[in-house]
Amino acid sequence: MAKSRNNLLGVGGQRKKLSRAEQQGAGSARGADRKAAEDKKQELVRKMRERAEAQADTTTAAESAESGEQDASPAQS
């Protein structure tokens, strides 16, 4: 027997069950938790970028100092 193409029950996913507070428009604690987690993540990313920039600055300074020493030695001989 062939499948019926007219029955689309269940197509499109399921809806999330709303709590009473959400039904009344109070919102959910889930949104606040997500916001707090996003803030923590942004702070962590900012700190990591600052550390990476500081490390890159020290490596470029060290490389320029090394190249300056190498350039000076052939000129003296």
PDB file of C-alpha atoms in Angstrom:
ATOM      1  CA  MET A   1       0.000   0.000   0.000  1.00  0.00           C
ATOM      2  CA  ALA A   2       1.392   3.420  -0.938  1.00  0.00           C
ATOM      3  CA  LYS A   3       2.064   6.112   1.649  1.00  0.00           C
ATOM      4  CA  SER A   4      -0.377   8.963   1.834  1.00  0.00           C
ATOM      5  CA  ARG A   5       1.150  12.309   0.837  1.00  0.00           C
ATOM      6  CA  ASN A   6      -1.819  14.260   2.184  1.00  0.00           C
ATOM      7  CA  ASN A   7      -1.095  13.600   5.844  1.00  0.00           C
ATOM      8  CA  LEU A   8       1.510  16.167   6.926  1.00  0.00           C
ATOM      9  CA  LEU A   9       1.081  15.628  10.647  1.00  0.00           C
ATOM     10  CA  GLY A  10       4.417  16.082  12.437  1.00  0.00           C
ATOM     11  CA  VAL A  11       6.092  17.930   9.591  1.00  0.00           C
ATOM     12  CA  GLY A  12       7.861  21.074  10.757  1.00  0.00           C
ATOM     13  CA  GLY A  13       9.200  20.021  14.118  1.00  0.00           C
ATOM     14  CA  GLN A  14       7.813  20.324  17.600  1.00  0.00           C
ATOM     15  CA  ARG A  15       6.987  23.368  19.626  1.00  0.00           C
ATOM     16  CA  LYS A  16       8.555  24.007  22.988  1.00  0.00           C
ATOM     17  CA  LYS A  17       6.257  23.660  25.971  1.00  0.00           C
ATOM     18  CA  LEU A  18       5.777  27.021  27.647  1.00  0.00           C
ATOM     19  CA  SER A  19       5.807  27.385  31.392  1.00  0.00           C
ATOM     20  CA  ARG A  20       3.027  29.283  33.124  1.00  0.00           C
ATOM     21  CA  ALA A  21       5.277  32.292  33.582  1.00  0.00           C
ATOM     22  CA  GLU A  22       6.150  32.305  29.894  1.00  0.00           C
ATOM     23  CA  GLN A  23       2.487  31.986  28.945  1.00  0.00           C
ATOM     24  CA  GLN A  24       1.718  35.029  31.050  1.00  0.00           C
ATOM     25  CA  GLY A  25       4.484  37.026  29.401  1.00  0.00           C
ATOM     26  CA  ALA A  26       6.896  37.015  32.319  1.00  0.00           C
ATOM     27  CA  GLY A  27       9.667  35.577  30.173  1.00  0.00           C
ATOM     28  CA  SER A  28      11.953  32.802  31.184  1.00  0.00           C
ATOM     29  CA  ALA A  29      15.009  32.409  33.300  1.00  0.00           C
ATOM     30  CA  ARG A  30      16.504  30.613  30.311  1.00  0.00           C
ATOM     31  CA  GLY A  31      16.892  33.915  28.448  1.00  0.00           C
ATOM     32  CA  ALA A  32      18.698  35.486  31.391  1.00  0.00           C
ATOM     33  CA  ASP A  33      20.959  32.444  31.680  1.00  0.00           C
ATOM     34  CA  ARG A  34      21.821  32.641  28.001  1.00  0.00           C
ATOM     35  CA  LYS A  35      22.589  36.334  28.321  1.00  0.00           C
ATOM     36  CA  ALA A  36      24.873  35.708  31.306  1.00  0.00           C
ATOM     37  CA  ALA A  37      26.642  32.899  29.464  1.00  0.00           C
ATOM     38  CA  GLU A  38      27.102  35.110  26.389  1.00  0.00           C
ATOM     39  CA  ASP A  39      28.552  37.898  28.555  1.00  0.00           C
ATOM     40  CA  LYS A  40      31.026  35.480  30.142  1.00  0.00           C
ATOM     41  CA  LYS A  41      32.025  34.185  26.731  1.00  0.00           C
ATOM     42  CA  GLN A  42      32.597  37.701  25.371  1.00  0.00           C
ATOM     43  CA  GLU A  43      34.742  38.570  28.399  1.00  0.00           C
ATOM     44  CA  LEU A  44      36.803  35.412  27.947  1.00  0.00           C
ATOM     45  CA  VAL A  45      37.297  36.125  24.237  1.00  0.00           C
ATOM     46  CA  ARG A  46      38.380  39.690  25.040  1.00  0.00           C
ATOM     47  CA  LYS A  47      40.951  38.456  27.572  1.00  0.00           C
ATOM     48  CA  MET A  48      42.290  35.849  25.166  1.00  0.00           C
ATOM     49  CA  ARG A  49      42.679  38.453  22.412  1.00  0.00           C
ATOM     50  CA  GLU A  50      44.530  40.797  24.757  1.00  0.00           C
ATOM     51  CA  ARG A  51      46.913  37.995  25.769  1.00  0.00           C
ATOM     52  CA  ALA A  52      47.459  37.002  22.140  1.00  0.00           C
ATOM     53  CA  GLU A  53      48.196  40.609  21.161  1.00  0.00           C
ATOM     54  CA  ALA A  54      50.609  41.018  24.070  1.00  0.00           C
ATOM     55  CA  GLN A  55      52.362  37.783  23.135  1.00  0.00           C
ATOM     56  CA  ALA A  56      52.555  38.837  19.485  1.00  0.00           C
ATOM     57  CA  ASP A  57      54.027  42.191  20.517  1.00  0.00           C
ATOM     58  CA  THR A  58      56.715  40.537  22.627  1.00  0.00           C
ATOM     59  CA  THR A  59      57.597  38.105  19.839  1.00  0.00           C
ATOM     60  CA  THR A  60      57.887  40.865  17.250  1.00  0.00           C
ATOM     61  CA  ALA A  61      60.004  42.915  19.658  1.00  0.00           C
ATOM     62  CA  ALA A  62      62.258  39.927  20.293  1.00  0.00           C
ATOM     63  CA  GLU A  63      62.543  39.201  16.569  1.00  0.00           C
ATOM     64  CA  SER A  64      63.403  42.807  15.793  1.00  0.00           C
ATOM     65  CA  ALA A  65      66.033  42.803  18.550  1.00  0.00           C
ATOM     66  CA  GLU A  66      67.550  39.600  17.175  1.00  0.00           C
ATOM     67  CA  SER A  67      67.595  40.934  13.631  1.00  0.00           C
ATOM     68  CA  GLY A  68      69.179  44.148  14.892  1.00  0.00           C
ATOM     69  CA  GLU A  69      71.963  42.151  16.560  1.00  0.00           C
ATOM     70  CA  GLN A  70      72.541  40.094  13.415  1.00  0.00           C
ATOM     71  CA  ASP A  71      72.667  43.194  11.239  1.00  0.00           C
ATOM     72  CA  ALA A  72      75.184  44.834  13.577  1.00  0.00           C
ATOM     73  CA  SER A  73      77.645  41.935  13.635  1.00  0.00           C
ATOM     74  CA  PRO A  74      78.437  41.815   9.869  1.00  0.00           C
ATOM     75  CA  ALA A  75      78.904  45.580   9.765  1.00  0.00           C
ATOM     76  CA  GLN A  76      81.569  45.427  12.480  1.00  0.00           C
ATOM     77  CA  SER A  77      83.741  42.885  10.670  1.00  0.00           C
TER      78      SER A  77
END
